[in-house]
Amino acid sequence: MENYAETIKEFVENHAAGLTVVLVAGAGVLALRRWLAGGVCRSKVRLEGKTVVITGANTGIGKETALDMAKRGARVILACRDMTRARIAADEIRQTSGNGNVVVKKLDLASLQSVRDFAKDIQENEERLDILINNAGVMMCPKWKTEDGFEMQFGVNHLGHFLLTNCLLDQLKKSAPSRIVIVSSLAHEKGQIHFDDINLDKDYDRVKSYRQSKLANVLFCRELATRLQGTGVTTYCLHPGVIRTDLGRHLFPTLALWKRILAMSFMMLIKSPWEGAQTTIYCAVDESLENVSGLYYSDCAPKKVAPQALDDAAAKRLWDLSASMVGLA
């Protein structure tokens, strides 16, 4: 034992500089990981008697958000395209939360008819709607089209949610005070709305398309807040952070091998789905936001948006264009 201790002591003395570097680096990585984890919603609000609709709630931050809402006692409606995965997720949420009032309803945001059918179901079968969380999305996919012929990212991330929200506004107003939460992204900062080529038929680029759809989310939230003043319905949009989910499944295979290796290493540092859901939850329930509407959040705190996201004329123009595209009067 004495020889063993002497050996360790000798090793430490001979490698003091290296061990110091390792310890400092390790502490730095831990500090970076904690910083990247972001804020946490501290609200203890209960939601008994409330109804929450969450799109894309069968996986990732949508599922974590649904679990949180269920733990608070809400009736939670998972609005999903893949019903098999949604039913599995609902079973897991019921078991984990102890709340049996978790249901699944079919919603394909790439189909305007599916959106209308879902909204009709909610209108006819749900007495109230207190929180609508527009969470579902697609990221950097190839140039695909929705059922109605729209570019997929703009169609799903913006137009589908635009129609859904408008179809459910009367229900939200009747249940006021109520909230609409829109999951956007930091990507909006480099976005531009291509009004003369909204489907990017002339020059499709998956990154440009994603940025456009995320800027559309922020502008929609802003214009919606203006139109809902005095109704008791408030709106919030947010950047959830960089998260370990399958949202980037279309992007990852297109990366060079060295970029994929680097990305896999970086995955250890970025947010978990639970951490990524915190700002969504904060916007949905935190008491301090009751009289606030139309702002943008990240890490459970308000953040500045890009200058183009403050363009009220663009927000109104986008609203009018979107309404025309989805067939709203």
mmCIF file of C-alpha atoms in Angstrom:
data_model
loop_
_atom_site.group_PDB
_atom_site.id
_atom_site.type_symbol
_atom_site.label_atom_id
_atom_site.label_comp_id
_atom_site.label_asym_id
_atom_site.label_seq_id
_atom_site.Cartn_x
_atom_site.Cartn_y
_atom_site.Cartn_z
ATOM 1 C CA MET A 1 0.000 0.000 0.000
ATOM 2 C CA GLU A 2 2.877 2.351 0.899
ATOM 3 C CA ASN A 3 4.562 1.631 -2.442
ATOM 4 C CA TYR A 4 1.262 2.276 -4.205
ATOM 5 C CA ALA A 5 0.869 5.670 -2.506
ATOM 6 C CA GLU A 6 4.462 6.577 -3.381
ATOM 7 C CA THR A 7 3.839 5.646 -6.998
ATOM 8 C CA ILE A 8 0.760 7.888 -7.167
ATOM 9 C CA LYS A 9 2.632 10.733 -5.500
ATOM 10 C CA GLU A 10 5.504 10.399 -7.947
ATOM 11 C CA PHE A 11 3.098 10.327 -10.896
ATOM 12 C CA VAL A 12 1.332 13.491 -9.714
ATOM 13 C CA GLU A 13 4.628 15.298 -9.181
ATOM 14 C CA ASN A 14 5.945 14.310 -12.603
ATOM 15 C CA HIS A 15 2.710 15.224 -14.433
ATOM 16 C CA ALA A 16 1.508 18.192 -12.400
ATOM 17 C CA ALA A 17 1.185 20.497 -15.411
ATOM 18 C CA GLY A 18 -0.720 17.965 -17.460
ATOM 19 C CA LEU A 19 -3.088 17.096 -14.636
ATOM 20 C CA THR A 20 -3.753 20.790 -14.025
ATOM 21 C CA VAL A 21 -4.658 21.250 -17.681
ATOM 22 C CA VAL A 22 -7.007 18.248 -17.545
ATOM 23 C CA LEU A 23 -8.732 19.492 -14.384
ATOM 24 C CA VAL A 24 -9.121 23.032 -15.722
ATOM 25 C CA ALA A 25 -10.396 21.729 -19.056
ATOM 26 C CA GLY A 26 -12.860 19.430 -17.311
ATOM 27 C CA ALA A 27 -14.171 22.257 -15.155
ATOM 28 C CA GLY A 28 -14.481 24.407 -18.276
ATOM 29 C CA VAL A 29 -16.473 21.736 -20.105
ATOM 30 C CA LEU A 30 -18.804 21.331 -17.127
ATOM 31 C CA ALA A 31 -19.282 25.097 -16.896
ATOM 32 C CA LEU A 32 -19.952 25.305 -20.652
ATOM 33 C CA ARG A 33 -22.454 22.445 -20.427
ATOM 34 C CA ARG A 34 -24.281 24.176 -17.578
ATOM 35 C CA TRP A 35 -24.376 27.455 -19.489
ATOM 36 C CA LEU A 36 -25.687 25.771 -22.630
ATOM 37 C CA ALA A 37 -28.435 24.108 -20.593
ATOM 38 C CA GLY A 38 -30.089 27.523 -20.216
ATOM 39 C CA GLY A 39 -32.838 28.619 -17.869
ATOM 40 C CA VAL A 40 -35.433 26.516 -16.083
ATOM 41 C CA CYS A 41 -39.120 27.334 -15.612
ATOM 42 C CA ARG A 42 -39.685 27.743 -11.867
ATOM 43 C CA SER A 43 -43.440 28.258 -11.980
ATOM 44 C CA LYS A 44 -45.510 25.896 -9.818
ATOM 45 C CA VAL A 45 -48.806 26.796 -11.495
ATOM 46 C CA ARG A 46 -51.409 24.021 -11.535
ATOM 47 C CA LEU A 47 -53.573 23.440 -14.613
ATOM 48 C CA GLU A 48 -56.516 21.389 -13.356
ATOM 49 C CA GLY A 49 -59.566 22.161 -15.463
ATOM 50 C CA LYS A 50 -57.416 23.531 -18.292
ATOM 51 C CA THR A 51 -56.958 22.080 -21.774
ATOM 52 C CA VAL A 52 -53.643 22.220 -23.633
ATOM 53 C CA VAL A 53 -53.050 21.374 -27.311
ATOM 54 C CA ILE A 54 -49.456 20.659 -28.368
ATOM 55 C CA THR A 55 -48.493 19.955 -31.974
ATOM 56 C CA GLY A 56 -45.707 17.455 -32.583
ATOM 57 C CA ALA A 57 -45.936 16.188 -29.016
ATOM 58 C CA ASN A 58 -44.860 12.599 -29.600
ATOM 59 C CA THR A 59 -41.117 13.279 -29.412
ATOM 60 C CA GLY A 60 -38.439 15.760 -28.387
ATOM 61 C CA ILE A 61 -39.345 19.001 -26.651
ATOM 62 C CA GLY A 62 -43.001 18.573 -27.592
ATOM 63 C CA LYS A 63 -43.198 15.359 -25.606
ATOM 64 C CA GLU A 64 -41.361 16.908 -22.640
ATOM 65 C CA THR A 65 -43.739 19.873 -22.740
ATOM 66 C CA ALA A 66 -46.736 17.533 -22.800
ATOM 67 C CA LEU A 67 -45.359 15.621 -19.817
ATOM 68 C CA ASP A 68 -44.943 18.847 -17.853
ATOM 69 C CA MET A 69 -48.477 20.001 -18.669
ATOM 70 C CA ALA A 70 -49.827 16.593 -17.629
ATOM 71 C CA LYS A 71 -47.942 16.733 -14.324
ATOM 72 C CA ARG A 72 -49.633 20.088 -13.671
ATOM 73 C CA GLY A 73 -53.024 18.419 -14.026
ATOM 74 C CA ALA A 74 -54.107 19.669 -17.452
ATOM 75 C CA ARG A 75 -56.065 17.792 -20.071
ATOM 76 C CA VAL A 76 -53.348 17.371 -22.710
ATOM 77 C CA ILE A 77 -54.059 16.801 -26.393
ATOM 78 C CA LEU A 78 -51.174 15.458 -28.448
ATOM 79 C CA ALA A 79 -51.731 16.706 -32.008
ATOM 80 C CA CYS A 80 -49.580 14.440 -34.166
ATOM 81 C CA ARG A 81 -49.163 13.083 -37.666
ATOM 82 C CA ASP A 82 -47.759 9.665 -36.689
ATOM 83 C CA MET A 83 -50.540 8.144 -34.602
ATOM 84 C CA THR A 84 -48.572 5.029 -33.631
ATOM 85 C CA ARG A 85 -45.731 7.030 -32.103
ATOM 86 C CA ALA A 86 -48.237 9.447 -30.580
ATOM 87 C CA ARG A 87 -50.135 6.659 -28.794
ATOM 88 C CA ILE A 88 -46.891 5.246 -27.419
ATOM 89 C CA ALA A 89 -45.878 8.703 -26.192
ATOM 90 C CA ALA A 90 -49.308 9.272 -24.638
ATOM 91 C CA ASP A 91 -49.079 5.983 -22.727
ATOM 92 C CA GLU A 92 -45.649 6.937 -21.389
ATOM 93 C CA ILE A 93 -46.880 10.393 -20.361
ATOM 94 C CA ARG A 94 -49.913 8.937 -18.556
ATOM 95 C CA GLN A 95 -47.751 6.456 -16.650
ATOM 96 C CA THR A 96 -45.046 8.973 -15.723
ATOM 97 C CA SER A 97 -47.372 11.837 -14.772
ATOM 98 C CA GLY A 98 -50.171 9.802 -13.190
ATOM 99 C CA ASN A 99 -52.590 11.856 -15.293
ATOM 100 C CA GLY A 100 -54.949 9.736 -17.388
ATOM 101 C CA ASN A 101 -56.386 12.743 -19.189
ATOM 102 C CA VAL A 102 -53.891 12.637 -22.062
ATOM 103 C CA VAL A 103 -55.385 12.054 -25.500
ATOM 104 C CA VAL A 104 -54.142 11.789 -29.070
ATOM 105 C CA LYS A 105 -55.685 13.427 -32.118
ATOM 106 C CA LYS A 106 -54.592 13.249 -35.744
ATOM 107 C CA LEU A 107 -52.970 16.375 -37.205
ATOM 108 C CA ASP A 108 -50.857 16.587 -40.353
ATOM 109 C CA LEU A 109 -49.649 20.170 -40.747
ATOM 110 C CA ALA A 110 -48.652 19.443 -44.345
ATOM 111 C CA SER A 111 -52.351 19.088 -45.185
ATOM 112 C CA LEU A 112 -54.752 22.031 -44.842
ATOM 113 C CA GLN A 113 -57.673 19.587 -44.829
ATOM 114 C CA SER A 114 -56.122 17.716 -41.913
ATOM 115 C CA VAL A 115 -55.693 21.013 -40.051
ATOM 116 C CA ARG A 116 -59.353 21.917 -40.636
ATOM 117 C CA ASP A 117 -60.518 18.438 -39.570
ATOM 118 C CA PHE A 118 -58.483 18.651 -36.371
ATOM 119 C CA ALA A 119 -59.778 22.137 -35.573
ATOM 120 C CA LYS A 120 -63.364 20.980 -36.163
ATOM 121 C CA ASP A 121 -62.792 18.076 -33.770
ATOM 122 C CA ILE A 122 -61.549 20.469 -31.080
ATOM 123 C CA GLN A 123 -64.441 22.874 -31.638
ATOM 124 C CA GLU A 124 -67.061 20.142 -31.435
ATOM 125 C CA ASN A 125 -65.626 17.954 -28.678
ATOM 126 C CA GLU A 126 -63.626 20.199 -26.342
ATOM 127 C CA GLU A 127 -65.372 22.591 -23.989
ATOM 128 C CA ARG A 128 -62.361 24.886 -23.746
ATOM 129 C CA LEU A 129 -58.840 25.538 -25.004
ATOM 130 C CA ASP A 130 -56.533 27.370 -22.619
ATOM 131 C CA ILE A 131 -53.088 26.881 -24.142
ATOM 132 C CA LEU A 132 -52.169 26.223 -27.775
ATOM 133 C CA ILE A 133 -48.507 25.306 -28.299
ATOM 134 C CA ASN A 134 -47.380 25.380 -31.934
ATOM 135 C CA ASN A 135 -44.349 23.150 -31.502
ATOM 136 C CA ALA A 136 -44.160 20.824 -34.517
ATOM 137 C CA GLY A 137 -41.748 21.541 -37.313
ATOM 138 C CA VAL A 138 -39.485 20.269 -40.061
ATOM 139 C CA MET A 139 -35.886 21.402 -40.473
ATOM 140 C CA MET A 140 -33.752 21.696 -43.608
ATOM 141 C CA CYS A 141 -35.455 18.983 -45.611
ATOM 142 C CA PRO A 142 -35.032 18.571 -49.394
ATOM 143 C CA LYS A 143 -37.370 20.538 -51.650
ATOM 144 C CA TRP A 144 -40.557 18.739 -50.804
ATOM 145 C CA LYS A 145 -44.116 19.926 -51.294
ATOM 146 C CA THR A 146 -47.049 19.788 -48.920
ATOM 147 C CA GLU A 147 -50.321 18.181 -49.948
ATOM 148 C CA ASP A 148 -51.490 21.609 -51.111
ATOM 149 C CA GLY A 149 -48.366 22.354 -53.147
ATOM 150 C CA PHE A 150 -46.528 24.639 -50.722
ATOM 151 C CA GLU A 151 -42.811 24.378 -49.979
ATOM 152 C CA MET A 152 -42.606 21.962 -47.059
ATOM 153 C CA GLN A 153 -40.771 24.015 -44.429
ATOM 154 C CA PHE A 154 -42.835 27.155 -44.957
ATOM 155 C CA GLY A 155 -45.986 25.049 -45.276
ATOM 156 C CA VAL A 156 -45.535 23.043 -42.067
ATOM 157 C CA ASN A 157 -43.642 25.468 -39.841
ATOM 158 C CA HIS A 158 -45.761 28.500 -40.680
ATOM 159 C CA LEU A 159 -48.834 27.984 -42.861
ATOM 160 C CA GLY A 160 -50.159 24.896 -41.072
ATOM 161 C CA HIS A 161 -49.869 26.587 -37.691
ATOM 162 C CA PHE A 162 -51.234 29.844 -39.090
ATOM 163 C CA LEU A 163 -54.425 28.099 -40.215
ATOM 164 C CA LEU A 164 -54.673 25.994 -37.056
ATOM 165 C CA THR A 165 -54.368 29.019 -34.786
ATOM 166 C CA ASN A 166 -56.938 31.028 -36.707
ATOM 167 C CA CYS A 167 -59.385 28.126 -36.698
ATOM 168 C CA LEU A 168 -59.075 27.824 -32.901
ATOM 169 C CA LEU A 169 -59.190 31.524 -32.015
ATOM 170 C CA ASP A 170 -62.855 31.532 -31.023
ATOM 171 C CA GLN A 171 -62.241 28.628 -28.644
ATOM 172 C CA LEU A 172 -59.228 30.403 -27.162
ATOM 173 C CA LYS A 173 -61.186 33.641 -26.715
ATOM 174 C CA LYS A 174 -64.019 31.827 -24.943
ATOM 175 C CA SER A 175 -61.478 30.296 -22.553
ATOM 176 C CA ALA A 176 -59.601 33.543 -21.857
ATOM 177 C CA PRO A 177 -57.236 34.237 -20.279
ATOM 178 C CA SER A 178 -55.498 31.870 -22.687
ATOM 179 C CA ARG A 179 -52.151 31.645 -24.419
ATOM 180 C CA ILE A 180 -50.653 30.827 -27.818
ATOM 181 C CA VAL A 181 -47.019 29.708 -27.767
ATOM 182 C CA ILE A 182 -45.072 29.521 -31.041
ATOM 183 C CA VAL A 183 -41.744 27.675 -31.197
ATOM 184 C CA SER A 184 -39.430 29.606 -33.525
ATOM 185 C CA SER A 185 -35.627 29.633 -33.637
ATOM 186 C CA LEU A 186 -32.518 31.771 -33.497
ATOM 187 C CA ALA A 187 -32.357 31.019 -37.224
ATOM 188 C CA HIS A 188 -34.921 33.793 -37.765
ATOM 189 C CA GLU A 189 -32.100 36.316 -37.313
ATOM 190 C CA LYS A 190 -30.747 35.532 -40.778
ATOM 191 C CA GLY A 191 -34.156 34.989 -42.320
ATOM 192 C CA GLN A 192 -35.930 36.919 -45.020
ATOM 193 C CA ILE A 193 -39.507 36.631 -46.272
ATOM 194 C CA HIS A 194 -39.300 36.121 -50.029
ATOM 195 C CA PHE A 195 -42.665 37.620 -50.869
ATOM 196 C CA ASP A 196 -42.078 37.366 -54.631
ATOM 197 C CA ASP A 197 -41.034 33.699 -54.418
ATOM 198 C CA ILE A 198 -42.561 32.457 -51.173
ATOM 199 C CA ASN A 199 -42.147 28.773 -52.118
ATOM 200 C CA LEU A 200 -38.563 29.381 -53.279
ATOM 201 C CA ASP A 201 -39.287 27.793 -56.652
ATOM 202 C CA LYS A 202 -36.645 29.946 -58.356
ATOM 203 C CA ASP A 203 -33.815 29.287 -55.933
ATOM 204 C CA TYR A 204 -34.473 26.644 -53.283
ATOM 205 C CA ASP A 205 -31.972 26.308 -50.499
ATOM 206 C CA ARG A 206 -32.868 24.237 -47.419
ATOM 207 C CA VAL A 207 -31.164 26.669 -45.020
ATOM 208 C CA LYS A 208 -32.744 29.741 -46.593
ATOM 209 C CA SER A 209 -36.130 28.045 -46.454
ATOM 210 C CA TYR A 210 -35.774 27.131 -42.779
ATOM 211 C CA ARG A 211 -34.723 30.656 -41.855
ATOM 212 C CA GLN A 212 -37.680 32.096 -43.752
ATOM 213 C CA SER A 213 -40.128 29.815 -41.935
ATOM 214 C CA LYS A 214 -38.690 30.737 -38.513
ATOM 215 C CA LEU A 215 -38.848 34.467 -39.266
ATOM 216 C CA ALA A 216 -42.453 33.892 -40.350
ATOM 217 C CA ASN A 217 -43.134 32.408 -36.886
ATOM 218 C CA VAL A 218 -41.880 35.571 -35.159
ATOM 219 C CA LEU A 219 -43.767 37.922 -37.476
ATOM 220 C CA PHE A 220 -46.935 35.851 -37.042
ATOM 221 C CA CYS A 221 -46.644 36.088 -33.253
ATOM 222 C CA ARG A 222 -46.173 39.844 -33.471
ATOM 223 C CA GLU A 223 -49.147 40.463 -35.777
ATOM 224 C CA LEU A 224 -51.319 38.030 -33.833
ATOM 225 C CA ALA A 225 -50.624 39.919 -30.602
ATOM 226 C CA THR A 226 -51.754 43.141 -32.261
ATOM 227 C CA ARG A 227 -54.971 41.598 -33.555
ATOM 228 C CA LEU A 228 -55.784 39.963 -30.205
ATOM 229 C CA GLN A 229 -55.408 43.035 -28.019
ATOM 230 C CA GLY A 230 -58.210 43.219 -25.476
ATOM 231 C CA THR A 231 -59.376 39.616 -26.014
ATOM 232 C CA GLY A 232 -57.524 38.019 -23.096
ATOM 233 C CA VAL A 233 -55.520 35.845 -25.492
ATOM 234 C CA THR A 234 -51.770 36.466 -25.356
ATOM 235 C CA THR A 235 -49.013 35.268 -27.696
ATOM 236 C CA TYR A 236 -45.384 34.270 -27.211
ATOM 237 C CA CYS A 237 -42.658 33.008 -29.530
ATOM 238 C CA LEU A 238 -39.341 31.514 -28.549
ATOM 239 C CA HIS A 239 -35.997 29.979 -29.383
ATOM 240 C CA PRO A 240 -35.711 26.665 -27.493
ATOM 241 C CA GLY A 241 -31.954 26.324 -27.996
ATOM 242 C CA VAL A 242 -29.866 23.713 -29.772
ATOM 243 C CA ILE A 243 -31.275 20.380 -28.637
ATOM 244 C CA ARG A 244 -30.601 16.660 -28.975
ATOM 245 C CA THR A 245 -33.681 15.696 -30.977
ATOM 246 C CA ASP A 246 -34.379 14.149 -34.383
ATOM 247 C CA LEU A 247 -35.338 17.529 -35.899
ATOM 248 C CA GLY A 248 -32.019 17.682 -37.754
ATOM 249 C CA ARG A 249 -32.481 14.233 -39.319
ATOM 250 C CA HIS A 250 -32.643 15.712 -42.849
ATOM 251 C CA LEU A 251 -29.523 17.828 -42.374
ATOM 252 C CA PHE A 252 -27.138 15.357 -40.723
ATOM 253 C CA PRO A 253 -26.735 12.932 -43.683
ATOM 254 C CA THR A 254 -25.800 15.834 -45.998
ATOM 255 C CA LEU A 255 -22.821 16.881 -43.870
ATOM 256 C CA ALA A 256 -19.233 15.958 -44.716
ATOM 257 C CA LEU A 257 -17.798 13.116 -42.612
ATOM 258 C CA TRP A 258 -15.585 15.422 -40.548
ATOM 259 C CA LYS A 259 -18.572 17.665 -39.819
ATOM 260 C CA ARG A 260 -20.617 14.672 -38.681
ATOM 261 C CA ILE A 261 -17.835 13.552 -36.342
ATOM 262 C CA LEU A 262 -17.573 17.077 -34.934
ATOM 263 C CA ALA A 263 -21.357 17.286 -34.579
ATOM 264 C CA MET A 264 -21.506 13.983 -32.707
ATOM 265 C CA SER A 265 -18.912 15.290 -30.227
ATOM 266 C CA PHE A 266 -20.848 18.524 -29.822
ATOM 267 C CA MET A 267 -24.038 16.565 -29.092
ATOM 268 C CA MET A 268 -22.710 15.809 -25.614
ATOM 269 C CA LEU A 269 -22.770 19.513 -24.779
ATOM 270 C CA ILE A 270 -26.089 20.693 -26.169
ATOM 271 C CA LYS A 271 -29.468 20.709 -24.459
ATOM 272 C CA SER A 272 -31.481 17.626 -23.655
ATOM 273 C CA PRO A 273 -35.171 17.658 -24.708
ATOM 274 C CA TRP A 274 -36.130 18.437 -21.081
ATOM 275 C CA GLU A 275 -33.816 21.447 -21.026
ATOM 276 C CA GLY A 276 -35.000 22.518 -24.458
ATOM 277 C CA ALA A 277 -38.645 22.460 -23.359
ATOM 278 C CA GLN A 278 -38.160 24.873 -20.466
ATOM 279 C CA THR A 279 -38.752 28.119 -22.371
ATOM 280 C CA THR A 280 -41.883 26.694 -24.016
ATOM 281 C CA ILE A 281 -43.193 25.727 -20.580
ATOM 282 C CA TYR A 282 -42.238 29.142 -19.198
ATOM 283 C CA CYS A 283 -44.197 30.934 -21.924
ATOM 284 C CA ALA A 284 -47.177 28.608 -21.418
ATOM 285 C CA VAL A 285 -47.588 28.941 -17.648
ATOM 286 C CA ASP A 286 -45.412 31.554 -15.942
ATOM 287 C CA GLU A 287 -47.494 34.052 -13.961
ATOM 288 C CA SER A 288 -45.204 36.986 -14.760
ATOM 289 C CA LEU A 289 -46.260 36.866 -18.424
ATOM 290 C CA GLU A 290 -50.005 37.225 -17.868
ATOM 291 C CA ASN A 291 -50.164 40.773 -19.232
ATOM 292 C CA VAL A 292 -47.394 40.445 -21.828
ATOM 293 C CA SER A 293 -47.952 39.567 -25.479
ATOM 294 C CA GLY A 294 -46.076 39.379 -28.774
ATOM 295 C CA LEU A 295 -42.543 39.094 -27.406
ATOM 296 C CA TYR A 296 -39.701 36.667 -28.131
ATOM 297 C CA TYR A 297 -38.003 34.513 -25.482
ATOM 298 C CA SER A 298 -34.959 32.311 -24.986
ATOM 299 C CA ASP A 299 -33.703 30.571 -21.845
ATOM 300 C CA CYS A 300 -36.838 31.620 -19.943
ATOM 301 C CA ALA A 301 -36.246 35.328 -20.489
ATOM 302 C CA PRO A 302 -37.234 37.938 -23.092
ATOM 303 C CA LYS A 303 -34.706 38.453 -25.867
ATOM 304 C CA LYS A 304 -34.260 40.928 -28.690
ATOM 305 C CA VAL A 305 -35.299 39.824 -32.150
ATOM 306 C CA ALA A 306 -33.618 40.611 -35.451
ATOM 307 C CA PRO A 307 -34.536 43.996 -37.005
ATOM 308 C CA GLN A 308 -36.537 42.340 -39.795
ATOM 309 C CA ALA A 309 -38.716 40.672 -37.129
ATOM 310 C CA LEU A 310 -39.824 44.126 -35.937
ATOM 311 C CA ASP A 311 -41.190 45.147 -39.341
ATOM 312 C CA ASP A 312 -44.925 45.659 -38.717
ATOM 313 C CA ALA A 313 -45.618 46.233 -42.420
ATOM 314 C CA ALA A 314 -43.958 42.904 -43.276
ATOM 315 C CA ALA A 315 -45.912 41.174 -40.504
ATOM 316 C CA LYS A 316 -49.212 42.444 -41.902
ATOM 317 C CA ARG A 317 -48.186 41.613 -45.462
ATOM 318 C CA LEU A 318 -47.239 38.089 -44.392
ATOM 319 C CA TRP A 319 -50.575 37.706 -42.601
ATOM 320 C CA ASP A 320 -52.511 38.742 -45.705
ATOM 321 C CA LEU A 321 -50.438 36.463 -47.947
ATOM 322 C CA SER A 322 -50.797 33.519 -45.553
ATOM 323 C CA ALA A 323 -54.542 34.020 -45.264
ATOM 324 C CA SER A 324 -54.826 33.986 -49.039
ATOM 325 C CA MET A 325 -52.700 30.852 -49.361
ATOM 326 C CA VAL A 326 -54.691 28.843 -46.818
ATOM 327 C CA GLY A 327 -58.081 30.126 -47.937
ATOM 328 C CA LEU A 328 -59.056 32.288 -44.954
ATOM 329 C CA ALA A 329 -61.436 35.161 -45.606
#
